[in-house]
PDB file of C-alpha atoms in Angstrom:
ATOM      1  CA  LYS N   1     -65.639-342.174  56.773  1.00 77.00           C
ATOM      2  CA  ARG N   2     -66.432-345.866  58.511  1.00 78.00           C
ATOM      3  CA  GLN N   3     -63.126-346.528  59.298  1.00 82.00           C
ATOM      4  CA  LEU N   4     -62.758-342.952  60.844  1.00 86.00           C
ATOM      5  CA  GLN N   5     -65.747-343.805  62.952  1.00 84.00           C
ATOM      6  CA  ALA N   6     -64.275-347.142  63.831  1.00 84.00           C
ATOM      7  CA  GLU N   7     -61.022-345.018  64.890  1.00 88.00           C
ATOM      8  CA  LEU N   8     -63.106-342.582  66.761  1.00 91.00           C
ATOM      9  CA  VAL N   9     -65.106-345.341  68.707  1.00 89.00           C
ATOM     10  CA  ASN N  10     -61.506-346.515  69.925  1.00 87.00           C
ATOM     11  CA  LEU N  11     -60.290-343.333  70.938  1.00 91.00           C
ATOM     12  CA  LEU N  12     -63.633-342.505  72.977  1.00 91.00           C
ATOM     13  CA  ILE N  13     -62.882-346.043  74.575  1.00 86.00           C
ATOM     14  CA  GLY N  14     -59.403-345.195  75.464  1.00 87.00           C
ATOM     15  CA  ALA N  15     -60.511-341.858  77.008  1.00 88.00           C
ATOM     16  CA  GLY N  16     -62.832-343.476  78.973  1.00 82.00           C
ATOM     17  CA  HIS N  17     -66.237-342.464  77.271  1.00 86.00           C
ATOM     18  CA  PRO N  18     -68.056-345.465  76.808  1.00 83.00           C
ATOM     19  CA  GLY N  19     -71.196-343.732  76.282  1.00 87.00           C
ATOM     20  CA  ARG N  20     -70.282-341.553  73.179  1.00 90.00           C
ATOM     21  CA  ALA N  21     -68.371-344.660  72.109  1.00 92.00           C
ATOM     22  CA  ALA N  22     -71.455-346.347  71.892  1.00 91.00           C
ATOM     23  CA  LEU N  23     -73.143-343.812  70.325  1.00 90.00           C
ATOM     24  CA  VAL N  24     -70.813-343.558  67.396  1.00 91.00           C
ATOM     25  CA  GLN N  25     -70.926-347.132  67.220  1.00 93.00           C
ATOM     26  CA  LYS N  26     -74.278-347.820  66.923  1.00 91.00           C
ATOM     27  CA  GLU N  27     -74.449-345.142  63.899  1.00 90.00           C
ATOM     28  CA  LEU N  28     -71.533-347.269  62.247  1.00 90.00           C
ATOM     29  CA  ALA N  29     -73.690-350.447  62.924  1.00 91.00           C
ATOM     30  CA  ASP N  30     -76.806-348.626  61.775  1.00 89.00           C
ATOM     31  CA  ALA N  31     -75.330-347.997  58.398  1.00 89.00           C
ATOM     32  CA  THR N  32     -73.165-351.236  57.736  1.00 88.00           C
ATOM     33  CA  GLY N  33     -75.878-353.512  58.989  1.00 87.00           C
ATOM     34  CA  ALA N  34     -72.833-356.016  59.936  1.00 90.00           C
ATOM     35  CA  VAL N  35     -73.859-358.107  62.832  1.00 94.00           C
ATOM     36  CA  ASP N  36     -70.208-357.721  64.339  1.00 93.00           C
ATOM     37  CA  ALA N  37     -70.848-353.938  64.266  1.00 92.00           C
ATOM     38  CA  GLN N  38     -73.863-354.017  66.007  1.00 94.00           C
ATOM     39  CA  ARG N  39     -72.459-356.571  68.914  1.00 95.00           C
ATOM     40  CA  ARG N  40     -70.015-354.207  69.434  1.00 93.00           C
ATOM     41  CA  ALA N  41     -72.579-351.262  69.813  1.00 94.00           C
ATOM     42  CA  ALA N  42     -74.776-353.783  72.037  1.00 95.00           C
ATOM     43  CA  ASP N  43     -71.422-354.376  74.222  1.00 95.00           C
ATOM     44  CA  LEU N  44     -70.483-350.860  74.493  1.00 94.00           C
ATOM     45  CA  LEU N  45     -73.844-349.731  75.178  1.00 94.00           C
ATOM     46  CA  TYR N  46     -74.071-352.347  77.806  1.00 94.00           C
ATOM     47  CA  ARG N  47     -70.753-351.151  79.392  1.00 91.00           C
ATOM     48  CA  TRP N  48     -72.292-347.880  79.262  1.00 92.00           C
ATOM     49  CA  MET N  49     -75.451-348.975  81.199  1.00 94.00           C
ATOM     50  CA  GLN N  50     -73.324-350.586  83.740  1.00 91.00           C
ATOM     51  CA  LYS N  51     -71.607-347.478  84.455  1.00 90.00           C
ATOM     52  CA  VAL N  52     -74.401-345.383  85.038  1.00 91.00           C
ATOM     53  CA  GLN N  53     -76.089-348.234  87.125  1.00 89.00           C
ATOM     54  CA  GLY N  54     -72.929-347.825  89.485  1.00 86.00           C
ATOM     55  CA  GLN N  55     -73.612-344.305  89.710  1.00 88.00           C
ATOM     56  CA  GLY N  56     -77.477-344.409  90.518  1.00 81.00           C
ATOM     57  CA  GLN N  57     -78.644-342.446  87.686  1.00 81.00           C
ATOM     58  CA  ARG N  58     -81.892-344.288  87.649  1.00 86.00           C
ATOM     59  CA  GLU N  59     -83.408-342.034  84.408  1.00 89.00           C
ATOM     60  CA  GLN N  60     -80.370-342.344  82.422  1.00 91.00           C
ATOM     61  CA  VAL N  61     -80.010-345.884  83.481  1.00 92.00           C
ATOM     62  CA  PHE N  62     -83.667-346.564  81.953  1.00 93.00           C
ATOM     63  CA  GLN N  63     -82.552-344.867  79.029  1.00 93.00           C
ATOM     64  CA  VAL N  64     -79.272-346.635  77.944  1.00 93.00           C
ATOM     65  CA  ALA N  65     -80.714-350.258  79.128  1.00 95.00           C
ATOM     66  CA  ARG N  66     -83.444-349.719  76.415  1.00 94.00           C
ATOM     67  CA  HIS N  67     -80.880-349.135  73.903  1.00 93.00           C
ATOM     68  CA  ALA N  68     -78.741-351.541  74.876  1.00 95.00           C
ATOM     69  CA  ALA N  69     -81.645-354.140  74.985  1.00 96.00           C
ATOM     70  CA  GLN N  70     -82.644-353.203  71.391  1.00 94.00           C
ATOM     71  CA  ALA N  71     -79.175-353.727  70.068  1.00 94.00           C
ATOM     72  CA  TYR N  72     -78.727-357.037  71.616  1.00 97.00           C
ATOM     73  CA  GLU N  73     -82.337-357.603  70.456  1.00 96.00           C
ATOM     74  CA  LYS N  74     -80.809-356.977  66.613  1.00 94.00           C
ATOM     75  CA  VAL N  75     -77.880-359.002  67.225  1.00 96.00           C
ATOM     76  CA  SER N  76     -80.158-362.021  68.648  1.00 96.00           C
ATOM     77  CA  GLU N  77     -82.436-362.143  65.383  1.00 95.00           C
ATOM     78  CA  GLN N  78     -79.111-362.402  63.081  1.00 95.00           C
ATOM     79  CA  ARG N  79     -77.377-364.713  65.875  1.00 96.00           C
ATOM     80  CA  PRO N  80     -79.937-366.594  68.113  1.00 95.00           C
ATOM     81  CA  GLY N  81     -77.287-369.173  68.945  1.00 96.00           C
ATOM     82  CA  ASP N  82     -75.556-366.255  70.889  1.00 97.00           C
ATOM     83  CA  LEU N  83     -76.750-367.019  74.629  1.00 97.00           C
ATOM     84  CA  ASP N  84     -74.624-364.253  76.029  1.00 97.00           C
ATOM     85  CA  ALA N  85     -76.088-361.810  73.699  1.00 97.00           C
ATOM     86  CA  ARG N  86     -79.848-363.067  74.704  1.00 97.00           C
ATOM     87  CA  THR N  87     -78.932-362.851  78.261  1.00 97.00           C
ATOM     88  CA  ARG N  88     -77.539-359.394  78.227  1.00 97.00           C
ATOM     89  CA  MET N  89     -80.790-358.288  76.016  1.00 97.00           C
ATOM     90  CA  GLY N  90     -82.870-360.148  78.955  1.00 96.00           C
ATOM     91  CA  GLU N  91     -80.511-358.307  81.536  1.00 95.00           C
ATOM     92  CA  ALA N  92     -81.020-354.730  79.969  1.00 96.00           C
ATOM     93  CA  TYR N  93     -84.842-355.099  79.696  1.00 95.00           C
ATOM     94  CA  LEU N  94     -84.859-355.799  83.255  1.00 93.00           C
ATOM     95  CA  LEU N  95     -83.882-352.255  84.176  1.00 93.00           C
ATOM     96  CA  THR N  96     -86.467-350.914  81.505  1.00 92.00           C
ATOM     97  CA  ASN N  97     -90.102-350.590  81.951  1.00 84.00           C
ATOM     98  CA  GLU N  98     -90.658-353.883  80.141  1.00 87.00           C
ATOM     99  CA  PRO N  99     -88.727-356.325  82.813  1.00 88.00           C
ATOM    100  CA  MET N 100     -90.856-359.607  81.739  1.00 91.00           C
ATOM    101  CA  ARG N 101     -89.374-359.246  78.314  1.00 93.00           C
ATOM    102  CA  GLY N 102     -86.074-359.472  80.449  1.00 93.00           C
ATOM    103  CA  ILE N 103     -87.314-362.287  82.485  1.00 93.00           C
ATOM    104  CA  GLN N 104     -88.627-364.201  79.346  1.00 95.00           C
ATOM    105  CA  SER N 105     -85.124-363.671  77.378  1.00 96.00           C
ATOM    106  CA  ILE N 106     -83.519-365.172  80.524  1.00 97.00           C
ATOM    107  CA  ASN N 107     -85.815-368.255  80.640  1.00 97.00           C
ATOM    108  CA  ALA N 108     -85.612-368.881  77.157  1.00 97.00           C
ATOM    109  CA  VAL N 109     -81.763-369.006  77.543  1.00 98.00           C
ATOM    110  CA  LEU N 110     -82.224-371.454  80.247  1.00 98.00           C
ATOM    111  CA  GLU N 111     -84.510-373.662  78.104  1.00 97.00           C
ATOM    112  CA  GLU N 112     -81.795-373.937  75.593  1.00 97.00           C
ATOM    113  CA  ASP N 113     -79.085-374.180  78.127  1.00 97.00           C
ATOM    114  CA  SER N 114     -79.753-374.753  81.764  1.00 96.00           C
ATOM    115  CA  THR N 115     -76.135-374.491  82.594  1.00 97.00           C
ATOM    116  CA  PHE N 116     -75.505-371.165  81.062  1.00 98.00           C
ATOM    117  CA  VAL N 117     -73.747-369.393  84.057  1.00 97.00           C
ATOM    118  CA  PRO N 118     -74.573-365.526  83.059  1.00 97.00           C
ATOM    119  CA  ALA N 119     -78.486-366.495  82.357  1.00 97.00           C
ATOM    120  CA  ARG N 120     -78.718-368.192  85.666  1.00 97.00           C
ATOM    121  CA  PHE N 121     -76.886-365.473  87.777  1.00 97.00           C
ATOM    122  CA  GLN N 122     -79.344-362.789  86.237  1.00 96.00           C
ATOM    123  CA  LYS N 123     -82.121-365.038  86.956  1.00 96.00           C
ATOM    124  CA  GLY N 124     -81.003-365.343  90.610  1.00 96.00           C
ATOM    125  CA  LEU N 125     -80.830-361.505  90.850  1.00 93.00           C
ATOM    126  CA  ALA N 126     -84.027-360.756  89.583  1.00 92.00           C
ATOM    127  CA  LEU N 127     -85.635-363.251  92.034  1.00 92.00           C
ATOM    128  CA  LEU N 128     -83.717-361.282  94.739  1.00 89.00           C
ATOM    129  CA  GLN N 129     -84.681-358.266  93.597  1.00 86.00           C
ATOM    130  CA  ILE N 130     -88.831-359.335  93.712  1.00 87.00           C
ATOM    131  CA  ASN N 131     -87.763-360.689  97.406  1.00 88.00           C
ATOM    132  CA  ARG N 132     -88.173-364.788  96.523  1.00 92.00           C
ATOM    133  CA  LEU N 133     -85.190-365.313  98.575  1.00 93.00           C
ATOM    134  CA  ASP N 134     -85.777-369.350  98.331  1.00 95.00           C
ATOM    135  CA  GLN N 135     -85.812-369.258  94.648  1.00 96.00           C
ATOM    136  CA  ALA N 136     -83.097-366.811  94.362  1.00 95.00           C
ATOM    137  CA  ARG N 137     -80.690-369.075  96.498  1.00 97.00           C
ATOM    138  CA  GLN N 138     -81.358-371.966  94.339  1.00 97.00           C
ATOM    139  CA  GLN N 139     -80.194-370.227  91.366  1.00 97.00           C
ATOM    140  CA  PHE N 140     -77.414-368.685  93.091  1.00 97.00           C
ATOM    141  CA  GLU N 141     -76.488-372.388  94.332  1.00 97.00           C
ATOM    142  CA  MET N 142     -76.697-373.625  90.922  1.00 97.00           C
ATOM    143  CA  VAL N 143     -74.395-370.849  89.437  1.00 97.00           C
ATOM    144  CA  ARG N 144     -71.724-372.017  92.157  1.00 96.00           C
ATOM    145  CA  GLU N 145     -72.449-375.616  90.576  1.00 96.00           C
ATOM    146  CA  TYR N 146     -72.094-374.562  86.909  1.00 97.00           C
ATOM    147  CA  ALA N 147     -69.219-371.776  87.165  1.00 96.00           C
ATOM    148  CA  GLU N 148     -65.892-372.457  87.433  1.00 94.00           C
ATOM    149  CA  GLU N 149     -64.624-372.280  90.606  1.00 91.00           C
ATOM    150  CA  GLY N 150     -62.953-369.129  91.557  1.00 91.00           C
ATOM    151  CA  SER N 151     -64.569-367.376  88.626  1.00 94.00           C
ATOM    152  CA  PRO N 152     -66.559-363.638  89.211  1.00 95.00           C
ATOM    153  CA  PHE N 153     -69.770-365.613  88.951  1.00 96.00           C
ATOM    154  CA  ALA N 154     -69.019-368.023  91.554  1.00 96.00           C
ATOM    155  CA  GLN N 155     -67.556-365.685  93.931  1.00 96.00           C
ATOM    156  CA  GLN N 156     -70.700-363.285  93.457  1.00 96.00           C
ATOM    157  CA  ALA N 157     -73.079-366.338  93.930  1.00 96.00           C
ATOM    158  CA  ASP N 158     -71.221-367.094  97.215  1.00 96.00           C
ATOM    159  CA  ARG N 159     -71.734-363.341  98.266  1.00 95.00           C
ATOM    160  CA  ALA N 160     -75.549-363.345  97.174  1.00 95.00           C
ATOM    161  CA  ILE N 161     -76.147-366.467  99.404  1.00 96.00           C
ATOM    162  CA  THR N 162     -74.618-364.852 102.333  1.00 95.00           C
ATOM    163  CA  VAL N 163     -76.541-361.864 101.857  1.00 92.00           C
ATOM    164  CA  ILE N 164     -79.689-363.953 101.560  1.00 94.00           C
ATOM    165  CA  GLU N 165     -78.849-365.716 104.608  1.00 93.00           C
ATOM    166  CA  GLU N 166     -78.215-362.348 106.213  1.00 91.00           C
ATOM    167  CA  GLN N 167     -81.336-361.260 105.541  1.00 87.00           C
ATOM    168  CA  ARG N 168     -83.111-364.105 106.502  1.00 85.00           C
ATOM    169  CA  THR N 169     -81.386-363.708 110.197  1.00 85.00           C
ATOM    170  CA  GLY N 170     -82.359-359.915 109.836  1.00 78.00           C
ATOM    171  CA  GLY N 171     -78.289-358.938 109.444  1.00 60.00           C
ATOM    172  CA  ALA N 172     -78.670-357.303 106.071  1.00 46.00           C
ATOM    173  CA  SER N 173     -80.852-354.189 105.235  1.00 47.00           C
ATOM    174  CA  GLY N 174     -81.110-354.740 101.685  1.00 45.00           C
ATOM    175  CA  ALA N 175     -79.917-357.542  99.386  1.00 43.00           C
ATOM    176  CA  SER N 176     -80.431-356.219  96.049  1.00 45.00           C
ATOM    177  CA  SER N 177     -78.101-353.343  97.196  1.00 45.00           C
ATOM    178  CA  SER N 178     -75.587-355.785  98.447  1.00 48.00           C
ATOM    179  CA  VAL N 179     -74.921-358.142  95.680  1.00 51.00           C
ATOM    180  CA  PRO N 180     -73.559-355.770  92.610  1.00 48.00           C
ATOM    181  CA  GLN N 181     -74.582-356.663  88.772  1.00 53.00           C
ATOM    182  CA  THR N 182     -72.207-358.724  87.136  1.00 55.00           C
ATOM    183  CA  GLY N 183     -71.812-358.872  82.946  1.00 54.00           C
ATOM    184  CA  SER N 184     -70.402-361.843  81.602  1.00 47.00           C
TER     185      SER N 184
END
């Protein structure tokens, strides 16, 4: 049965149904308790969260983000050194009614590794959303410093800094809507 579920997950991914794939994978992960299965479920929930976020469905984003955060939390408990999972958990919590858990998670990752680019980028986005432009710019400048040249994070950090400068000069209408979310 588990082998069939794993094959179904792959079929659903191939068919472009990340939500259904995530739900089947979560069921498989819960049944096996395997951390790799849980990580795959969390990653599929994360992709689904990003997809619905791009569609602007606020209530659905909230629900999927909550499930993604909980899935990454399970992974983090078993693999505390997985900074990517902890960062994604924080990002997901930022989209729920528990944004402070998200900030705490991201800050904890940065305390452990101040050069971890995905966490640094997410912190910049969080600061941008609450209109702390100077602090956000500082985070994005650090992203540019630590990220590989030409990487998606470096490019988006450049865009974010441009948006901040435009907002300061009155050229942009909304900073947070101009800088897309980027997963690692």
